[in-house]
Amino acid sequence: MLAMADDTKFILLFLLLSSSSLCFGSEQDIQCLKSVYQSVIDPNGVLKSSWNFEDGTVGFICRFTGVECWHPDKNMVLSLRLGNLGLQGTFPQGLQDCASMTGLDLSNNKFSGPIPQDISRQVPYLTSLDLSYNSFSGSIPQNISNMTYLNVLILQHNQLSGQIPPQFDLLTRLSTFNVVDNLLSGSIPPSLLRFPAWNFDGNQGLCGAPSDDCPRSRRRWRPVRIKLHRLNDESSIGAAVGFVVGFVVAFYFPHCFVCSERLRAYVVRI
Ligand SMILES: *[C@@H]1O[C@H](CO)[C@@H](O)[C@H](O)[C@H]1NC(C)=O
Ligand SMILES: *[C@@H]1O[C@H](CO)[C@@H](O)[C@H](O)[C@H]1NC(C)=O
């Protein structure tokens, strides 16, 4: 009885030791979250109240707000879901130490500055990247095309400019792609045209495939709408001015304005 208990203890200890030494992830992943914590501005103290690095118990980081682990008992980050926490600052640092991370969601915060040009080196295994509703600026890194596992790429509502890298044609696994409300221009890589047009809305300079004549594709209706709008303004001002001038002229010089006798009589009476 006692021997058995000892055996069990030994096996448990062995399992614990082997799992912690086999998964080099642990220390590295903790370091990753420490770097994220230090590089991000957290005005609401959301991370501060939950990310307690003193803890150190088995799988403690898995209970941090926004942290999903591969297994609740292993400090190995599966994904970071930091959406809607009021976070600020530049793109978080140290993510390369979350070496087996597959999901990153920074949406609905106030992050700004560029998306790192070497993002595929930092988080190569992401299947999902959501940076929507922030103020990221600069160009969309061509390096995202090296993130070959990407299924979901949401860049909606930022201030990204320049063109969508033509290399995005290599992202064959993409099932969700959204760049709505940015400052993008140039032609859309042909393979991305499989997504509905509204996924590209709100970018003044975007147009269809390179083989397309840009002004003939989706771009056309915008300038036309703007022109019509201006035309309406101008013509209503023109009509108003014309009416006043016409009225004054007709009032003071009815004889050179009106030809018909019947109408002249009417104008004179006024
Ligand atoms: C782009 O990605 C490749 C491979 O992921 C990497 O070797 C290269 O350094 C990256 N480019 C930049 C500018 O960081
Ligand atoms: C990264 O992607 C580019 C194409 O966008 C490719 O030429 C390059 O070989 C890739 N680098 C790596 C390390 O996969």
PDB file of N, CA and C in Angstrom, residues 203-208 214-224:
ATOM      1  N   ASN A 203     -11.444  52.222 -49.007  1.00  0.00           N
ATOM      2  CA  ASN A 203     -10.068  52.547 -49.393  1.00  0.00           C
ATOM      3  C   ASN A 203     -10.143  53.297 -50.711  1.00  0.00           C
ATOM      4  N   GLN A 204      -9.748  54.571 -50.703  1.00  0.00           N
ATOM      5  CA  GLN A 204     -10.015  55.395 -51.879  1.00  0.00           C
ATOM      6  C   GLN A 204      -9.332  54.879 -53.147  1.00  0.00           C
ATOM      7  N   GLY A 205      -8.096  54.369 -52.993  1.00  0.00           N
ATOM      8  CA  GLY A 205      -7.338  54.098 -54.205  1.00  0.00           C
ATOM      9  C   GLY A 205      -7.292  52.648 -54.662  1.00  0.00           C
ATOM     10  N   LEU A 206      -8.060  51.771 -54.057  1.00  0.00           N
ATOM     11  CA  LEU A 206      -7.965  50.349 -54.435  1.00  0.00           C
ATOM     12  C   LEU A 206      -8.734  50.062 -55.713  1.00  0.00           C
ATOM     13  N   CYS A 207      -8.132  49.232 -56.551  1.00  0.00           N
ATOM     14  CA  CYS A 207      -8.870  48.817 -57.742  1.00  0.00           C
ATOM     15  C   CYS A 207      -8.572  47.356 -58.040  1.00  0.00           C
ATOM     16  N   GLY A 208      -9.179  46.845 -59.081  1.00  0.00           N
ATOM     17  CA  GLY A 208      -9.195  45.405 -59.356  1.00  0.00           C
ATOM     18  C   GLY A 208      -7.865  44.783 -59.695  1.00  0.00           C
ATOM     19  N   CYS A 214      -7.786  49.898 -64.068  1.00  0.00           N
ATOM     20  CA  CYS A 214      -8.312  50.327 -62.767  1.00  0.00           C
ATOM     21  C   CYS A 214      -9.581  51.162 -62.852  1.00  0.00           C
ATOM     22  N   PRO A 215      -9.587  52.226 -63.678  1.00  0.00           N
ATOM     23  CA  PRO A 215     -10.790  53.073 -63.680  1.00  0.00           C
ATOM     24  C   PRO A 215     -12.038  52.331 -64.153  1.00  0.00           C
ATOM     25  N   ARG A 216     -11.854  51.162 -64.811  1.00  0.00           N
ATOM     26  CA  ARG A 216     -13.039  50.456 -65.281  1.00  0.00           C
ATOM     27  C   ARG A 216     -13.618  49.530 -64.220  1.00  0.00           C
ATOM     28  N   SER A 217     -12.829  49.258 -63.157  1.00  0.00           N
ATOM     29  CA  SER A 217     -13.317  48.298 -62.160  1.00  0.00           C
ATOM     30  C   SER A 217     -14.014  49.012 -61.012  1.00  0.00           C
ATOM     31  N   ARG A 218     -13.873  48.428 -59.810  1.00  0.00           N
ATOM     32  CA  ARG A 218     -14.717  48.906 -58.712  1.00  0.00           C
ATOM     33  C   ARG A 218     -14.471  50.352 -58.328  1.00  0.00           C
ATOM     34  N   ARG A 219     -13.406  50.934 -58.884  1.00  0.00           N
ATOM     35  CA  ARG A 219     -13.094  52.288 -58.479  1.00  0.00           C
ATOM     36  C   ARG A 219     -14.088  53.292 -59.054  1.00  0.00           C
ATOM     37  N   ARG A 220     -14.671  52.909 -60.179  1.00  0.00           N
ATOM     38  CA  ARG A 220     -15.342  53.915 -60.978  1.00  0.00           C
ATOM     39  C   ARG A 220     -16.482  54.634 -60.268  1.00  0.00           C
ATOM     40  N   TRP A 221     -17.281  53.865 -59.539  1.00  0.00           N
ATOM     41  CA  TRP A 221     -18.490  54.510 -59.029  1.00  0.00           C
ATOM     42  C   TRP A 221     -18.225  55.614 -58.015  1.00  0.00           C
ATOM     43  N   ARG A 222     -17.031  55.545 -57.382  1.00  0.00           N
ATOM     44  CA  ARG A 222     -16.761  56.567 -56.358  1.00  0.00           C
ATOM     45  C   ARG A 222     -16.609  57.973 -56.934  1.00  0.00           C
ATOM     46  N   PRO A 223     -15.603  58.178 -57.878  1.00  0.00           N
ATOM     47  CA  PRO A 223     -15.470  59.517 -58.451  1.00  0.00           C
ATOM     48  C   PRO A 223     -16.770  60.011 -59.078  1.00  0.00           C
ATOM     49  N   VAL A 224     -17.509  59.092 -59.715  1.00  0.00           N
ATOM     50  CA  VAL A 224     -18.752  59.501 -60.350  1.00  0.00           C
ATOM     51  C   VAL A 224     -19.714  60.061 -59.313  1.00  0.00           C
TER      52      VAL A 224
END
